[in-house]
Amino acid sequence: MKAFFKRITGTRRETVTPAPAAATAAAECVCGEKQQCKILIVCKGQEFSRGIADYAVDMACKTRSSLVALNIDESGRDFDGFRSQAERNIEYFNAKAADAGLTFRHEIQQGDENAIVARMHEKDPSFRYVMDDSAAVCKNRSSIPVYTRATLRAK
C-alpha cells in the first residue's frame, strides 16, 4: 500500500509539459477532414436565430459534423411564399458555415415536424444530433434543446 501512495504522490511532483502546437491544432476544428455525422437544425419558422446558427456551427466544428438546416411549414398555407422567404433568410447561417469550412445543406419541407424528422433519419441514419430552434421552445434563448441520436423524437 505504501508503494501505491508513493507512486501517486510522486507523479504529482512531476511538471506538466505543454502539448506541442501540432497536437493543439489537431484538437481544434479541422473542417477539411472527412465529416462522418450530421447535425439537423429544425426551425418551424422562416428564419433561424443567429444564436442557433452560431451554436450549431461551433458544435459542428467540435464534432467534425456537417449541418442540415430544416425549415418546416406546419401551417400548410402559402408554401411557395414560405419557401421563398426561408431561402432569403438562410444567408447568415450559410455564410457562417462556409466561413468555418463546414458542409451545409438547407431544406424546406411542409408537414408534421415529428414525421419529417423521422423520415429524414430513416433515409439518412448519419444524423447524430437534432437541435430545435422553435420560438415556443427557445423563448428566452438561454438554452437550446439538443437531442442525441438515441433520444430522437423519431418513432
C-alpha atoms as a printed R data frame, in Angstrom:
    type eleno elety resid chain resno       x      y       z
1   ATOM     1    CA   MET     A     1   0.000  0.000   0.000
2   ATOM     2    CA   LYS     A     2   2.887  2.360   0.775
3   ATOM     3    CA   ALA     A     3   4.329  1.784  -2.674
4   ATOM     4    CA   PHE     A     4   0.971  2.708  -4.209
5   ATOM     5    CA   PHE     A     5   0.768  6.033  -2.345
6   ATOM     6    CA   LYS     A     6   4.402  6.841  -3.129
7   ATOM     7    CA   ARG     A     7   3.711  6.295  -6.800
8   ATOM     8    CA   ILE     A     8   0.650  8.567  -6.693
9   ATOM     9    CA   THR     A     9   2.299 11.360  -4.739
10  ATOM    10    CA   GLY     A    10   5.454 11.059  -6.823
11  ATOM    11    CA   THR     A    11   3.566 11.746 -10.039
12  ATOM    12    CA   ARG     A    12   2.099 14.920  -8.605
13  ATOM    13    CA   ARG     A    13   5.541 16.455  -8.289
14  ATOM    14    CA   GLU     A    14   6.325 15.981 -11.968
15  ATOM    15    CA   THR     A    15   5.857 19.020 -14.119
16  ATOM    16    CA   VAL     A    16   3.249 19.106 -16.794
17  ATOM    17    CA   THR     A    17   4.683 19.706 -20.237
18  ATOM    18    CA   PRO     A    18   2.546 21.676 -22.654
19  ATOM    19    CA   ALA     A    19   1.209 19.900 -25.710
20  ATOM    20    CA   PRO     A    20   3.040 20.606 -28.953
21  ATOM    21    CA   ALA     A    21   1.461 23.081 -31.334
22  ATOM    22    CA   ALA     A    22   0.606 20.339 -33.820
23  ATOM    23    CA   ALA     A    23  -1.472 18.466 -31.248
24  ATOM    24    CA   THR     A    24  -3.270 21.657 -30.256
25  ATOM    25    CA   ALA     A    25  -4.099 22.442 -33.862
26  ATOM    26    CA   ALA     A    26  -5.442 18.923 -34.378
27  ATOM    27    CA   ALA     A    27  -7.779 19.339 -31.430
28  ATOM    28    CA   GLU     A    28  -9.303 22.451 -32.987
29  ATOM    29    CA   CYS     A    29 -11.790 22.477 -35.816
30  ATOM    30    CA   VAL     A    30 -10.196 20.815 -38.802
31  ATOM    31    CA   CYS     A    31 -13.040 21.042 -41.239
32  ATOM    32    CA   GLY     A    32 -11.064 19.695 -44.175
33  ATOM    33    CA   GLU     A    33 -11.260 16.185 -42.745
34  ATOM    34    CA   LYS     A    34 -13.983 13.740 -43.693
35  ATOM    35    CA   GLN     A    35 -17.183 14.590 -41.869
36  ATOM    36    CA   GLN     A    36 -18.945 11.480 -40.658
37  ATOM    37    CA   CYS     A    37 -22.044 12.634 -38.823
38  ATOM    38    CA   LYS     A    38 -24.657 15.318 -39.346
39  ATOM    39    CA   ILE     A    39 -26.464 17.787 -37.145
40  ATOM    40    CA   LEU     A    40 -30.074 18.566 -38.058
41  ATOM    41    CA   ILE     A    41 -31.268 22.025 -37.030
42  ATOM    42    CA   VAL     A    42 -35.051 22.335 -37.098
43  ATOM    43    CA   CYS     A    43 -36.952 25.619 -37.301
44  ATOM    44    CA   LYS     A    44 -40.732 25.809 -37.547
45  ATOM    45    CA   GLY     A    45 -40.474 29.352 -38.866
46  ATOM    46    CA   GLN     A    46 -38.959 31.068 -41.869
47  ATOM    47    CA   GLU     A    47 -35.750 32.230 -40.183
48  ATOM    48    CA   PHE     A    48 -33.158 30.651 -37.917
49  ATOM    49    CA   SER     A    49 -31.988 32.707 -34.972
50  ATOM    50    CA   ARG     A    50 -28.380 33.892 -35.005
51  ATOM    51    CA   GLY     A    51 -27.877 32.176 -31.661
52  ATOM    52    CA   ILE     A    52 -28.689 28.746 -33.007
53  ATOM    53    CA   ALA     A    53 -26.620 29.355 -36.142
54  ATOM    54    CA   ASP     A    54 -23.583 30.284 -34.049
55  ATOM    55    CA   TYR     A    55 -24.097 27.381 -31.650
56  ATOM    56    CA   ALA     A    56 -24.656 24.820 -34.433
57  ATOM    57    CA   VAL     A    57 -21.544 25.899 -36.349
58  ATOM    58    CA   ASP     A    58 -19.457 25.782 -33.172
59  ATOM    59    CA   MET     A    59 -20.779 22.329 -32.279
60  ATOM    60    CA   ALA     A    60 -20.268 21.053 -35.836
61  ATOM    61    CA   CYS     A    61 -16.645 22.196 -35.747
62  ATOM    62    CA   LYS     A    62 -16.039 20.451 -32.445
63  ATOM    63    CA   THR     A    63 -17.698 17.206 -33.554
64  ATOM    64    CA   ARG     A    64 -16.485 17.389 -37.165
65  ATOM    65    CA   SER     A    65 -20.053 17.174 -38.408
66  ATOM    66    CA   SER     A    66 -21.917 18.626 -41.347
67  ATOM    67    CA   LEU     A    67 -25.035 20.750 -40.929
68  ATOM    68    CA   VAL     A    68 -28.521 20.363 -42.340
69  ATOM    69    CA   ALA     A    69 -30.835 23.316 -41.684
70  ATOM    70    CA   LEU     A    70 -34.521 22.436 -41.987
71  ATOM    71    CA   ASN     A    71 -37.344 24.971 -42.170
72  ATOM    72    CA   ILE     A    72 -40.728 23.355 -41.566
73  ATOM    73    CA   ASP     A    73 -44.058 24.853 -42.593
74  ATOM    74    CA   GLU     A    74 -46.688 23.163 -40.435
75  ATOM    75    CA   SER     A    75 -49.463 25.596 -41.340
76  ATOM    76    CA   GLY     A    76 -49.960 24.335 -44.883
77  ATOM    77    CA   ARG     A    77 -50.841 27.814 -46.171
78  ATOM    78    CA   ASP     A    78 -48.847 29.543 -48.924
79  ATOM    79    CA   PHE     A    79 -45.929 27.105 -49.015
80  ATOM    80    CA   ASP     A    80 -44.383 28.907 -52.009
81  ATOM    81    CA   GLY     A    81 -44.244 32.166 -50.039
82  ATOM    82    CA   PHE     A    82 -42.828 30.325 -47.028
83  ATOM    83    CA   ARG     A    83 -40.171 28.694 -49.213
84  ATOM    84    CA   SER     A    84 -39.046 31.932 -50.867
85  ATOM    85    CA   GLN     A    85 -38.814 33.772 -47.543
86  ATOM    86    CA   ALA     A    86 -36.874 30.898 -45.924
87  ATOM    87    CA   GLU     A    87 -34.434 30.834 -48.863
88  ATOM    88    CA   ARG     A    88 -33.783 34.571 -48.433
89  ATOM    89    CA   ASN     A    89 -33.313 34.260 -44.675
90  ATOM    90    CA   ILE     A    90 -30.688 31.484 -44.722
91  ATOM    91    CA   GLU     A    91 -27.817 33.807 -45.774
92  ATOM    92    CA   TYR     A    92 -26.317 34.307 -42.283
93  ATOM    93    CA   PHE     A    93 -26.365 30.601 -41.440
94  ATOM    94    CA   ASN     A    94 -24.901 29.654 -44.821
95  ATOM    95    CA   ALA     A    95 -22.115 32.267 -44.566
96  ATOM    96    CA   LYS     A    96 -21.257 31.223 -41.010
97  ATOM    97    CA   ALA     A    97 -20.940 27.556 -42.030
98  ATOM    98    CA   ALA     A    98 -18.923 28.451 -45.143
99  ATOM    99    CA   ASP     A    99 -16.505 30.571 -43.080
100 ATOM   100    CA   ALA     A   100 -15.912 27.558 -40.821
101 ATOM   101    CA   GLY     A   101 -15.403 25.293 -43.846
102 ATOM   102    CA   LEU     A   102 -18.378 23.084 -42.987
103 ATOM   103    CA   THR     A   103 -20.628 21.171 -45.333
104 ATOM   104    CA   PHE     A   104 -24.025 22.869 -45.172
105 ATOM   105    CA   ARG     A   105 -27.372 21.968 -46.703
106 ATOM   106    CA   HIS     A   106 -30.687 23.789 -46.432
107 ATOM   107    CA   GLU     A   107 -34.023 22.027 -46.768
108 ATOM   108    CA   ILE     A   108 -37.551 23.389 -46.662
109 ATOM   109    CA   GLN     A   109 -40.425 20.982 -46.096
110 ATOM   110    CA   GLN     A   110 -44.104 21.069 -45.285
111 ATOM   111    CA   GLY     A   111 -45.836 18.825 -42.772
112 ATOM   112    CA   ASP     A   112 -45.612 17.490 -39.237
113 ATOM   113    CA   GLU     A   113 -42.223 18.005 -37.551
114 ATOM   114    CA   ASN     A   114 -42.006 14.542 -35.977
115 ATOM   115    CA   ALA     A   115 -42.916 12.816 -39.232
116 ATOM   116    CA   ILE     A   116 -40.383 14.840 -41.233
117 ATOM   117    CA   VAL     A   117 -37.560 14.221 -38.727
118 ATOM   118    CA   ALA     A   118 -38.422 10.500 -38.659
119 ATOM   119    CA   ARG     A   119 -38.423 10.304 -42.443
120 ATOM   120    CA   MET     A   120 -35.103 12.162 -42.729
121 ATOM   121    CA   HIS     A   121 -33.475  9.932 -40.121
122 ATOM   122    CA   GLU     A   122 -34.803  6.841 -41.864
123 ATOM   123    CA   LYS     A   123 -33.338  7.969 -45.194
124 ATOM   124    CA   ASP     A   124 -30.028  9.061 -43.683
125 ATOM   125    CA   PRO     A   125 -29.038  7.474 -40.335
126 ATOM   126    CA   SER     A   126 -25.910  9.664 -40.071
127 ATOM   127    CA   PHE     A   127 -27.879 12.347 -38.178
128 ATOM   128    CA   ARG     A   128 -26.283 12.351 -34.755
129 ATOM   129    CA   TYR     A   129 -27.903 15.401 -33.177
130 ATOM   130    CA   VAL     A   130 -31.122 17.347 -33.669
131 ATOM   131    CA   MET     A   131 -31.409 20.962 -32.495
132 ATOM   132    CA   ASP     A   132 -34.700 22.766 -32.103
133 ATOM   133    CA   ASP     A   133 -34.975 26.475 -32.936
134 ATOM   134    CA   SER     A   134 -38.710 26.797 -32.417
135 ATOM   135    CA   ALA     A   135 -39.749 30.074 -30.846
136 ATOM   136    CA   ALA     A   136 -42.084 28.253 -28.449
137 ATOM   137    CA   VAL     A   137 -39.242 26.053 -27.180
138 ATOM   138    CA   CYS     A   138 -36.486 28.706 -27.068
139 ATOM   139    CA   LYS     A   139 -38.354 31.683 -25.641
140 ATOM   140    CA   ASN     A   140 -35.515 33.023 -23.517
141 ATOM   141    CA   ARG     A   141 -32.737 31.762 -25.846
142 ATOM   142    CA   SER     A   142 -30.535 30.884 -22.866
143 ATOM   143    CA   SER     A   143 -30.683 27.184 -23.700
144 ATOM   144    CA   ILE     A   144 -31.001 25.327 -26.969
145 ATOM   145    CA   PRO     A   145 -32.615 21.880 -26.960
146 ATOM   146    CA   VAL     A   146 -30.288 19.278 -28.491
147 ATOM   147    CA   TYR     A   147 -31.388 15.690 -28.965
148 ATOM   148    CA   THR     A   148 -28.941 12.852 -29.493
149 ATOM   149    CA   ARG     A   149 -29.427 10.004 -31.877
150 ATOM   150    CA   ALA     A   150 -30.636  7.787 -29.011
151 ATOM   151    CA   THR     A   151 -33.295 10.287 -27.957
152 ATOM   152    CA   LEU     A   152 -34.522 11.397 -31.365
153 ATOM   153    CA   ARG     A   153 -38.164 12.171 -31.411
154 ATOM   154    CA   ALA     A   154 -38.459  9.958 -34.477
155 ATOM   155    CA   LYS     A   155 -40.513  6.852 -33.773
